[in-house]
């Protein structure tokens, strides 16, 4: 089922997951599968590697994409060198650590940056993001260069392998 280099895109209904999806598209998180482990940057802490059993959660939807030209050994070496790096909760391009799509783009450097978006259907900056950045004491990094999971998923370099992975994985 899972192959080396598969990118796992996540849809979830947490508050931050919904805010990310409303601002950027259908996905709120991205991870990469390498040699039996799922590597990703988590809002709960840092860049880490987990078994698929630890990573997959009931109630979330997972779509699987693959990059055919991946050099799995090189990407894994890059991923392992970043294990333990902090989570970049500011989403600033020069912020400390990595957010999920920033981590994947760092270890698999095939993606461009795009202007960051924090709006929803009605506002350029949604109420969720206004409050989020107020609590951080930072301005919203609107239009700063960055990445997001939905942007990575539409890359012409990726092939969609499977949708709703959770049901078929377990």
mmCIF file of N, CA, C and O in Angstrom, residues 34-135:
data_model
loop_
_atom_site.group_PDB
_atom_site.id
_atom_site.type_symbol
_atom_site.label_atom_id
_atom_site.label_comp_id
_atom_site.label_asym_id
_atom_site.label_seq_id
_atom_site.Cartn_x
_atom_site.Cartn_y
_atom_site.Cartn_z
ATOM 1 N N UNK A 34 8.579 7.197 4.484
ATOM 2 C CA UNK A 34 9.934 6.778 4.125
ATOM 3 C C UNK A 34 10.345 5.584 4.976
ATOM 4 O O UNK A 34 10.373 5.680 6.208
ATOM 5 N N UNK A 35 10.619 4.467 4.332
ATOM 6 C CA UNK A 35 11.125 3.267 5.018
ATOM 7 C C UNK A 35 10.324 2.878 6.252
ATOM 8 O O UNK A 35 10.875 2.663 7.328
ATOM 9 N N UNK A 36 9.013 2.829 6.103
ATOM 10 C CA UNK A 36 8.158 2.346 7.177
ATOM 11 C C UNK A 36 7.740 3.372 8.206
ATOM 12 O O UNK A 36 7.010 3.054 9.135
ATOM 13 N N UNK A 37 8.210 4.615 8.057
ATOM 14 C CA UNK A 37 7.883 5.674 9.008
ATOM 15 C C UNK A 37 7.231 6.851 8.283
ATOM 16 O O UNK A 37 7.520 7.109 7.107
ATOM 17 N N UNK A 38 6.375 7.567 8.998
ATOM 18 C CA UNK A 38 5.746 8.777 8.480
ATOM 19 C C UNK A 38 6.464 9.965 9.117
ATOM 20 O O UNK A 38 6.469 10.110 10.339
ATOM 21 N N UNK A 39 7.098 10.792 8.286
ATOM 22 C CA UNK A 39 7.834 11.967 8.745
ATOM 23 C C UNK A 39 6.967 13.202 8.515
ATOM 24 O O UNK A 39 6.406 13.382 7.431
ATOM 25 N N UNK A 40 6.878 14.057 9.539
ATOM 26 C CA UNK A 40 6.105 15.287 9.391
ATOM 27 C C UNK A 40 6.426 16.259 10.513
ATOM 28 O O UNK A 40 7.000 15.891 11.532
ATOM 29 N N UNK A 41 6.050 17.520 10.275
ATOM 30 C CA UNK A 41 6.172 18.566 11.293
ATOM 31 C C UNK A 41 4.802 18.729 11.925
ATOM 32 O O UNK A 41 3.814 18.931 11.220
ATOM 33 N N UNK A 42 4.736 18.620 13.239
ATOM 34 C CA UNK A 42 3.448 18.630 13.922
ATOM 35 C C UNK A 42 3.256 19.874 14.758
ATOM 36 O O UNK A 42 4.192 20.370 15.388
ATOM 37 N N UNK A 43 2.031 20.349 14.766
ATOM 38 C CA UNK A 43 1.667 21.510 15.568
ATOM 39 C C UNK A 43 1.845 21.200 17.058
ATOM 40 O O UNK A 43 2.050 22.100 17.861
ATOM 41 N N UNK A 44 1.801 19.938 17.422
ATOM 42 C CA UNK A 44 1.972 19.541 18.823
ATOM 43 C C UNK A 44 3.415 19.620 19.283
ATOM 44 O O UNK A 44 3.693 19.446 20.454
ATOM 45 N N UNK A 45 4.351 19.848 18.369
ATOM 46 C CA UNK A 45 5.708 19.898 18.875
ATOM 47 C C UNK A 45 6.831 20.103 17.904
ATOM 48 O O UNK A 45 7.480 21.130 17.931
ATOM 49 N N UNK A 46 7.094 19.138 17.045
ATOM 50 C CA UNK A 46 8.332 19.223 16.275
ATOM 51 C C UNK A 46 8.264 18.327 15.047
ATOM 52 O O UNK A 46 7.269 17.667 14.797
ATOM 53 N N UNK A 47 9.376 18.282 14.322
ATOM 54 C CA UNK A 47 9.528 17.338 13.227
ATOM 55 C C UNK A 47 9.786 15.963 13.842
ATOM 56 O O UNK A 47 10.663 15.818 14.695
ATOM 57 N N UNK A 48 8.990 14.982 13.440
ATOM 58 C CA UNK A 48 9.140 13.646 14.015
ATOM 59 C C UNK A 48 8.840 12.559 12.989
ATOM 60 O O UNK A 48 8.336 12.836 11.901
ATOM 61 N N UNK A 49 9.178 11.344 13.351
ATOM 62 C CA UNK A 49 8.871 10.155 12.560
ATOM 63 C C UNK A 49 8.001 9.248 13.414
ATOM 64 O O UNK A 49 8.289 9.046 14.590
ATOM 65 N N UNK A 50 6.920 8.749 12.809
ATOM 66 C CA UNK A 50 5.998 7.872 13.518
ATOM 67 C C UNK A 50 5.693 6.655 12.660
ATOM 68 O O UNK A 50 5.766 6.716 11.431
ATOM 69 N N UNK A 51 5.293 5.586 13.316
ATOM 70 C CA UNK A 51 4.788 4.441 12.564
ATOM 71 C C UNK A 51 3.448 4.840 11.955
ATOM 72 O O UNK A 51 2.769 5.732 12.481
ATOM 73 N N UNK A 52 3.042 4.194 10.868
ATOM 74 C CA UNK A 52 1.720 4.494 10.312
ATOM 75 C C UNK A 52 0.603 4.311 11.341
ATOM 76 O O UNK A 52 -0.347 5.098 11.374
ATOM 77 N N UNK A 53 0.735 3.336 12.204
ATOM 78 C CA UNK A 53 -0.286 3.084 13.225
ATOM 79 C C UNK A 53 -0.419 4.269 14.182
ATOM 80 O O UNK A 53 -1.501 4.563 14.673
ATOM 81 N N UNK A 54 0.696 4.936 14.471
ATOM 82 C CA UNK A 54 0.659 6.117 15.338
ATOM 83 C C UNK A 54 0.143 7.345 14.583
ATOM 84 O O UNK A 54 -0.506 8.205 15.169
ATOM 85 N N UNK A 55 0.446 7.414 13.294
ATOM 86 C CA UNK A 55 0.100 8.595 12.506
ATOM 87 C C UNK A 55 -1.381 8.667 12.145
ATOM 88 O O UNK A 55 -2.021 9.694 12.329
ATOM 89 N N UNK A 56 -1.925 7.588 11.613
ATOM 90 C CA UNK A 56 -3.302 7.610 11.123
ATOM 91 C C UNK A 56 -4.289 7.657 12.284
ATOM 92 O O UNK A 56 -4.130 6.941 13.271
ATOM 93 N N UNK A 57 -5.306 8.514 12.155
ATOM 94 C CA UNK A 57 -6.313 8.681 13.202
ATOM 95 C C UNK A 57 -7.700 8.549 12.594
ATOM 96 O O UNK A 57 -7.949 9.040 11.494
ATOM 97 N N UNK A 58 -8.591 7.947 13.336
ATOM 98 C CA UNK A 58 -9.991 7.869 12.914
ATOM 99 C C UNK A 58 -10.554 9.282 12.816
ATOM 100 O O UNK A 58 -10.166 10.167 13.572
ATOM 101 N N UNK A 59 -11.443 9.487 11.873
ATOM 102 C CA UNK A 59 -12.100 10.777 11.730
ATOM 103 C C UNK A 59 -11.402 11.742 10.800
ATOM 104 O O UNK A 59 -11.913 12.827 10.528
ATOM 105 N N UNK A 60 -10.230 11.387 10.318
ATOM 106 C CA UNK A 60 -9.529 12.222 9.351
ATOM 107 C C UNK A 60 -9.530 11.515 8.009
ATOM 108 O O UNK A 60 -9.591 10.291 7.936
ATOM 109 N N UNK A 61 -9.448 12.284 6.948
ATOM 110 C CA UNK A 61 -9.414 11.733 5.591
ATOM 111 C C UNK A 61 -8.004 11.914 5.059
ATOM 112 O O UNK A 61 -7.402 12.983 5.197
ATOM 113 N N UNK A 62 -7.475 10.872 4.443
ATOM 114 C CA UNK A 62 -6.107 10.867 3.929
ATOM 115 C C UNK A 62 -6.113 10.550 2.435
ATOM 116 O O UNK A 62 -6.745 9.580 2.009
ATOM 117 N N UNK A 63 -5.398 11.357 1.664
ATOM 118 C CA UNK A 63 -5.195 11.092 0.241
ATOM 119 C C UNK A 63 -3.705 10.884 0.025
ATOM 120 O O UNK A 63 -2.865 11.538 0.650
ATOM 121 N N UNK A 64 -3.398 9.974 -0.874
ATOM 122 C CA UNK A 64 -2.022 9.553 -1.102
ATOM 123 C C UNK A 64 -1.560 9.974 -2.493
ATOM 124 O O UNK A 64 -2.239 9.708 -3.478
ATOM 125 N N UNK A 65 -0.395 10.638 -2.544
ATOM 126 C CA UNK A 65 0.201 11.076 -3.803
ATOM 127 C C UNK A 65 1.628 10.522 -3.869
ATOM 128 O O UNK A 65 2.235 10.233 -2.837
ATOM 129 N N UNK A 66 2.151 10.417 -5.095
ATOM 130 C CA UNK A 66 3.500 9.875 -5.260
ATOM 131 C C UNK A 66 4.287 10.730 -6.246
ATOM 132 O O UNK A 66 3.750 11.224 -7.224
ATOM 133 N N UNK A 67 5.571 10.881 -5.960
ATOM 134 C CA UNK A 67 6.520 11.549 -6.850
ATOM 135 C C UNK A 67 7.420 10.464 -7.429
ATOM 136 O O UNK A 67 8.200 9.845 -6.705
ATOM 137 N N UNK A 68 7.283 10.222 -8.712
ATOM 138 C CA UNK A 68 7.964 9.086 -9.363
ATOM 139 C C UNK A 68 9.491 9.177 -9.325
ATOM 140 O O UNK A 68 10.165 8.166 -9.222
ATOM 141 N N UNK A 69 10.060 10.386 -9.434
ATOM 142 C CA UNK A 69 11.518 10.525 -9.531
ATOM 143 C C UNK A 69 12.220 10.670 -8.177
ATOM 144 O O UNK A 69 13.368 11.079 -8.129
ATOM 145 N N UNK A 70 11.568 10.296 -7.112
ATOM 146 C CA UNK A 70 12.150 10.517 -5.785
ATOM 147 C C UNK A 70 13.417 9.683 -5.573
ATOM 148 O O UNK A 70 13.500 8.538 -6.002
ATOM 149 N N UNK A 71 14.392 10.313 -4.951
ATOM 150 C CA UNK A 71 15.577 9.615 -4.471
ATOM 151 C C UNK A 71 15.331 9.376 -2.982
ATOM 152 O O UNK A 71 15.642 10.216 -2.139
ATOM 153 N N UNK A 72 14.704 8.238 -2.677
ATOM 154 C CA UNK A 72 14.263 7.948 -1.320
ATOM 155 C C UNK A 72 15.363 8.034 -0.280
ATOM 156 O O UNK A 72 15.152 8.547 0.808
ATOM 157 N N UNK A 73 16.556 7.545 -0.617
ATOM 158 C CA UNK A 73 17.658 7.563 0.349
ATOM 159 C C UNK A 73 18.074 8.995 0.672
ATOM 160 O O UNK A 73 18.308 9.331 1.839
ATOM 161 N N UNK A 74 18.158 9.843 -0.342
ATOM 162 C CA UNK A 74 18.556 11.240 -0.126
ATOM 163 C C UNK A 74 17.483 12.000 0.658
ATOM 164 O O UNK A 74 17.787 12.757 1.580
ATOM 165 N N UNK A 75 16.207 11.795 0.317
ATOM 166 C CA UNK A 75 15.122 12.483 1.007
ATOM 167 C C UNK A 75 15.059 12.031 2.468
ATOM 168 O O UNK A 75 14.881 12.836 3.379
ATOM 169 N N UNK A 76 15.263 10.733 2.701
ATOM 170 C CA UNK A 76 15.255 10.236 4.083
ATOM 171 C C UNK A 76 16.420 10.832 4.879
ATOM 172 O O UNK A 76 16.255 11.201 6.044
ATOM 173 N N UNK A 77 17.582 10.940 4.247
ATOM 174 C CA UNK A 77 18.737 11.539 4.914
ATOM 175 C C UNK A 77 18.422 12.981 5.323
ATOM 176 O O UNK A 77 18.710 13.394 6.453
ATOM 177 N N UNK A 78 17.795 13.742 4.425
ATOM 178 C CA UNK A 78 17.406 15.123 4.749
ATOM 179 C C UNK A 78 16.371 15.137 5.880
ATOM 180 O O UNK A 78 16.451 15.957 6.796
ATOM 181 N N UNK A 79 15.373 14.243 5.788
ATOM 182 C CA UNK A 79 14.312 14.192 6.809
ATOM 183 C C UNK A 79 14.900 13.877 8.179
ATOM 184 O O UNK A 79 14.568 14.525 9.174
ATOM 185 N N UNK A 80 15.775 12.883 8.234
ATOM 186 C CA UNK A 80 16.363 12.498 9.513
ATOM 187 C C UNK A 80 17.225 13.601 10.100
ATOM 188 O O UNK A 80 17.310 13.746 11.321
ATOM 189 N N UNK A 81 17.863 14.412 9.235
ATOM 190 C CA UNK A 81 18.702 15.505 9.738
ATOM 191 C C UNK A 81 17.870 16.600 10.406
ATOM 192 O O UNK A 81 18.404 17.402 11.166
ATOM 193 N N UNK A 82 16.564 16.617 10.127
ATOM 194 C CA UNK A 82 15.696 17.648 10.694
ATOM 195 C C UNK A 82 14.823 17.141 11.836
ATOM 196 O O UNK A 82 14.047 17.914 12.408
ATOM 197 N N UNK A 83 14.939 15.858 12.188
ATOM 198 C CA UNK A 83 14.154 15.328 13.299
ATOM 199 C C UNK A 83 14.411 16.148 14.564
ATOM 200 O O UNK A 83 15.557 16.472 14.874
ATOM 201 N N UNK A 84 13.342 16.484 15.253
ATOM 202 C CA UNK A 84 13.459 17.270 16.478
ATOM 203 C C UNK A 84 13.431 18.769 16.261
ATOM 204 O O UNK A 84 13.345 19.524 17.233
ATOM 205 N N UNK A 85 13.504 19.222 14.994
ATOM 206 C CA UNK A 85 13.412 20.666 14.734
ATOM 207 C C UNK A 85 12.058 21.156 15.230
ATOM 208 O O UNK A 85 11.053 20.446 15.129
ATOM 209 N N UNK A 86 11.995 22.364 15.763
ATOM 210 C CA UNK A 86 10.727 22.857 16.301
ATOM 211 C C UNK A 86 9.678 23.098 15.213
ATOM 212 O O UNK A 86 10.016 23.206 14.031
ATOM 213 N N UNK A 87 8.430 23.194 15.648
ATOM 214 C CA UNK A 87 7.338 23.533 14.735
ATOM 215 C C UNK A 87 7.330 25.040 14.518
ATOM 216 O O UNK A 87 7.424 25.818 15.474
ATOM 217 N N UNK A 88 7.242 25.466 13.272
ATOM 218 C CA UNK A 88 7.199 26.884 12.921
ATOM 219 C C UNK A 88 5.758 27.372 13.013
ATOM 220 O O UNK A 88 5.042 27.447 12.017
ATOM 221 N N UNK A 89 5.314 27.700 14.213
ATOM 222 C CA UNK A 89 3.932 28.097 14.453
ATOM 223 C C UNK A 89 3.601 29.461 13.860
ATOM 224 O O UNK A 89 2.431 29.790 13.682
ATOM 225 N N UNK A 90 4.615 30.255 13.519
ATOM 226 C CA UNK A 90 4.361 31.582 12.949
ATOM 227 C C UNK A 90 4.079 31.511 11.449
ATOM 228 O O UNK A 90 3.513 32.443 10.895
ATOM 229 N N UNK A 91 4.483 30.436 10.814
ATOM 230 C CA UNK A 91 4.390 30.269 9.358
ATOM 231 C C UNK A 91 5.211 31.313 8.603
ATOM 232 O O UNK A 91 5.096 31.437 7.390
ATOM 233 N N UNK A 92 6.037 32.083 9.316
ATOM 234 C CA UNK A 92 6.913 33.038 8.641
ATOM 235 C C UNK A 92 8.001 32.270 7.898
ATOM 236 O O UNK A 92 8.497 31.243 8.398
ATOM 237 N N UNK A 93 8.426 32.750 6.716
ATOM 238 C CA UNK A 93 9.444 32.028 5.950
ATOM 239 C C UNK A 93 10.764 31.880 6.704
ATOM 240 O O UNK A 93 11.468 30.897 6.520
ATOM 241 N N UNK A 94 11.077 32.842 7.574
ATOM 242 C CA UNK A 94 12.324 32.773 8.343
ATOM 243 C C UNK A 94 12.071 32.371 9.798
ATOM 244 O O UNK A 94 12.938 32.521 10.648
ATOM 245 N N UNK A 95 10.876 31.833 10.081
ATOM 246 C CA UNK A 95 10.548 31.401 11.439
ATOM 247 C C UNK A 95 11.406 30.217 11.860
ATOM 248 O O UNK A 95 11.957 29.492 11.032
ATOM 249 N N UNK A 96 11.513 30.026 13.153
ATOM 250 C CA UNK A 96 12.299 28.929 13.702
ATOM 251 C C UNK A 96 11.591 27.602 13.419
ATOM 252 O O UNK A 96 10.415 27.443 13.740
ATOM 253 N N UNK A 97 12.287 26.644 12.818
ATOM 254 C CA UNK A 97 11.721 25.325 12.569
ATOM 255 C C UNK A 97 10.934 25.246 11.275
ATOM 256 O O UNK A 97 11.184 25.997 10.326
ATOM 257 N N UNK A 98 9.949 24.335 11.268
ATOM 258 C CA UNK A 98 9.213 24.019 10.050
ATOM 259 C C UNK A 98 7.744 23.785 10.351
ATOM 260 O O UNK A 98 7.411 23.153 11.343
ATOM 261 N N UNK A 99 6.864 24.253 9.475
ATOM 262 C CA UNK A 99 5.480 23.783 9.469
ATOM 263 C C UNK A 99 5.411 22.657 8.448
ATOM 264 O O UNK A 99 6.393 22.411 7.716
ATOM 265 N N UNK A 100 4.327 21.926 8.393
ATOM 266 C CA UNK A 100 4.299 20.652 7.660
ATOM 267 C C UNK A 100 4.714 20.755 6.200
ATOM 268 O O UNK A 100 5.599 20.031 5.749
ATOM 269 N N UNK A 101 4.104 21.654 5.426
ATOM 270 C CA UNK A 101 4.450 21.728 4.000
ATOM 271 C C UNK A 101 5.827 22.348 3.798
ATOM 272 O O UNK A 101 6.523 22.016 2.834
ATOM 273 N N UNK A 102 6.246 23.203 4.698
ATOM 274 C CA UNK A 102 7.589 23.771 4.644
ATOM 275 C C UNK A 102 8.627 22.658 4.832
ATOM 276 O O UNK A 102 9.639 22.613 4.128
ATOM 277 N N UNK A 103 8.374 21.746 5.763
ATOM 278 C CA UNK A 103 9.254 20.603 5.987
ATOM 279 C C UNK A 103 9.334 19.723 4.740
ATOM 280 O O UNK A 103 10.427 19.378 4.273
ATOM 281 N N UNK A 104 8.186 19.367 4.169
ATOM 282 C CA UNK A 104 8.178 18.502 2.984
ATOM 283 C C UNK A 104 8.892 19.191 1.823
ATOM 284 O O UNK A 104 9.680 18.565 1.115
ATOM 285 N N UNK A 105 8.650 20.489 1.629
ATOM 286 C CA UNK A 105 9.315 21.214 0.546
ATOM 287 C C UNK A 105 10.824 21.320 0.774
ATOM 288 O O UNK A 105 11.595 21.388 -0.182
ATOM 289 N N UNK A 106 11.236 21.331 2.032
ATOM 290 C CA UNK A 106 12.669 21.389 2.353
ATOM 291 C C UNK A 106 13.362 20.074 2.011
ATOM 292 O O UNK A 106 14.462 20.076 1.451
ATOM 293 N N UNK A 107 12.745 18.959 2.336
ATOM 294 C CA UNK A 107 13.408 17.661 2.109
ATOM 295 C C UNK A 107 13.171 17.127 0.701
ATOM 296 O O UNK A 107 13.932 16.296 0.226
ATOM 297 N N UNK A 108 12.134 17.611 0.034
ATOM 298 C CA UNK A 108 11.805 17.220 -1.338
ATOM 299 C C UNK A 108 11.684 18.524 -2.135
ATOM 300 O O UNK A 108 10.585 19.037 -2.334
ATOM 301 N N UNK A 109 12.835 19.086 -2.542
ATOM 302 C CA UNK A 109 12.848 20.452 -3.085
ATOM 303 C C UNK A 109 12.362 20.546 -4.537
ATOM 304 O O UNK A 109 13.087 20.964 -5.436
ATOM 305 N N UNK A 110 11.118 20.173 -4.743
ATOM 306 C CA UNK A 110 10.523 20.239 -6.087
ATOM 307 C C UNK A 110 9.383 21.253 -6.141
ATOM 308 O O UNK A 110 8.760 21.431 -7.187
ATOM 309 N N UNK A 111 9.100 21.932 -5.039
ATOM 310 C CA UNK A 111 7.948 22.825 -4.944
ATOM 311 C C UNK A 111 8.393 24.289 -4.884
ATOM 312 O O UNK A 111 9.381 24.610 -4.236
ATOM 313 N N UNK A 112 7.631 25.148 -5.520
ATOM 314 C CA UNK A 112 7.861 26.600 -5.464
ATOM 315 C C UNK A 112 7.153 27.171 -4.239
ATOM 316 O O UNK A 112 6.211 26.570 -3.733
ATOM 317 N N UNK A 113 7.583 28.344 -3.815
ATOM 318 C CA UNK A 113 6.815 29.051 -2.788
ATOM 319 C C UNK A 113 5.750 29.899 -3.496
ATOM 320 O O UNK A 113 5.893 30.239 -4.668
ATOM 321 N N UNK A 114 4.703 30.208 -2.756
ATOM 322 C CA UNK A 114 3.608 31.046 -3.250
ATOM 323 C C UNK A 114 3.261 32.056 -2.158
ATOM 324 O O UNK A 114 3.644 31.865 -1.000
ATOM 325 N N UNK A 115 2.534 33.132 -2.480
ATOM 326 C CA UNK A 115 2.114 34.072 -1.440
ATOM 327 C C UNK A 115 1.146 33.390 -0.457
ATOM 328 O O UNK A 115 0.181 32.746 -0.872
ATOM 329 N N UNK A 116 1.420 33.531 0.822
ATOM 330 C CA UNK A 116 0.590 32.909 1.858
ATOM 331 C C UNK A 116 -0.767 33.609 1.932
ATOM 332 O O UNK A 116 -0.857 34.824 1.815
ATOM 333 N N UNK A 117 -1.808 32.795 2.181
ATOM 334 C CA UNK A 117 -3.177 33.299 2.305
ATOM 335 C C UNK A 117 -3.731 32.909 3.673
ATOM 336 O O UNK A 117 -3.459 31.822 4.167
ATOM 337 N N UNK A 118 -4.536 33.796 4.242
ATOM 338 C CA UNK A 118 -5.107 33.578 5.571
ATOM 339 C C UNK A 118 -6.571 33.986 5.620
ATOM 340 O O UNK A 118 -7.110 34.242 6.682
ATOM 341 N N UNK A 119 -7.213 34.046 4.469
ATOM 342 C CA UNK A 119 -8.601 34.482 4.408
ATOM 343 C C UNK A 119 -9.569 33.330 4.373
ATOM 344 O O UNK A 119 -9.220 32.161 4.506
ATOM 345 N N UNK A 120 -10.832 33.702 4.201
ATOM 346 C CA UNK A 120 -11.889 32.720 3.999
ATOM 347 C C UNK A 120 -12.810 33.284 2.918
ATOM 348 O O UNK A 120 -12.396 34.190 2.180
ATOM 349 N N UNK A 121 -14.012 32.799 2.823
ATOM 350 C CA UNK A 121 -14.920 33.249 1.764
ATOM 351 C C UNK A 121 -15.287 34.724 1.874
ATOM 352 O O UNK A 121 -15.701 35.331 0.896
ATOM 353 N N UNK A 122 -15.152 35.303 3.057
ATOM 354 C CA UNK A 122 -15.647 36.670 3.260
ATOM 355 C C UNK A 122 -14.571 37.695 3.604
ATOM 356 O O UNK A 122 -14.816 38.883 3.472
ATOM 357 N N UNK A 123 -13.397 37.274 4.069
ATOM 358 C CA UNK A 123 -12.382 38.210 4.550
ATOM 359 C C UNK A 123 -11.001 37.854 4.019
ATOM 360 O O UNK A 123 -10.694 36.679 3.854
ATOM 361 N N UNK A 124 -10.173 38.882 3.802
ATOM 362 C CA UNK A 124 -8.798 38.631 3.380
ATOM 363 C C UNK A 124 -8.010 37.925 4.483
ATOM 364 O O UNK A 124 -7.150 37.091 4.221
ATOM 365 N N UNK A 125 -8.321 38.277 5.733
ATOM 366 C CA UNK A 125 -7.748 37.598 6.903
ATOM 367 C C UNK A 125 -8.933 37.178 7.771
ATOM 368 O O UNK A 125 -9.684 38.022 8.254
ATOM 369 N N UNK A 126 -9.080 35.884 7.967
ATOM 370 C CA UNK A 126 -10.237 35.381 8.717
ATOM 371 C C UNK A 126 -10.101 35.705 10.208
ATOM 372 O O UNK A 126 -9.005 35.976 10.708
ATOM 373 N N UNK A 127 -11.219 35.648 10.902
ATOM 374 C CA UNK A 127 -11.217 35.890 12.334
ATOM 375 C C UNK A 127 -10.302 34.906 13.068
ATOM 376 O O UNK A 127 -9.606 35.283 14.019
ATOM 377 N N UNK A 128 -10.282 33.642 12.614
ATOM 378 C CA UNK A 128 -9.412 32.648 13.250
ATOM 379 C C UNK A 128 -7.955 33.113 13.201
ATOM 380 O O UNK A 128 -7.253 33.095 14.211
ATOM 381 N N UNK A 129 -7.492 33.514 12.005
ATOM 382 C CA UNK A 129 -6.081 33.900 11.855
ATOM 383 C C UNK A 129 -5.780 35.224 12.557
ATOM 384 O O UNK A 129 -4.681 35.400 13.086
ATOM 385 N N UNK A 130 -6.732 36.153 12.580
ATOM 386 C CA UNK A 130 -6.517 37.403 13.335
ATOM 387 C C UNK A 130 -6.235 37.083 14.811
ATOM 388 O O UNK A 130 -5.302 37.612 15.405
ATOM 389 N N UNK A 131 -7.058 36.218 15.393
ATOM 390 C CA UNK A 131 -6.894 35.848 16.798
ATOM 391 C C UNK A 131 -5.607 35.039 17.009
ATOM 392 O O UNK A 131 -4.874 35.250 17.983
ATOM 393 N N UNK A 132 -5.334 34.104 16.106
ATOM 394 C CA UNK A 132 -4.130 33.275 16.189
ATOM 395 C C UNK A 132 -2.881 34.168 16.264
ATOM 396 O O UNK A 132 -2.019 33.987 17.134
ATOM 397 N N UNK A 133 -2.782 35.139 15.351
ATOM 398 C CA UNK A 133 -1.591 35.999 15.318
ATOM 399 C C UNK A 133 -1.603 37.043 16.430
ATOM 400 O O UNK A 133 -0.544 37.453 16.897
ATOM 401 N N UNK A 134 -2.780 37.454 16.898
ATOM 402 C CA UNK A 134 -2.849 38.344 18.055
ATOM 403 C C UNK A 134 -2.221 37.651 19.260
ATOM 404 O O UNK A 134 -1.424 38.231 19.989
ATOM 405 N N UNK A 135 -2.562 36.353 19.438
ATOM 406 C CA UNK A 135 -2.002 35.583 20.558
ATOM 407 C C UNK A 135 -0.493 35.382 20.413
ATOM 408 O O UNK A 135 0.222 35.307 21.407
#
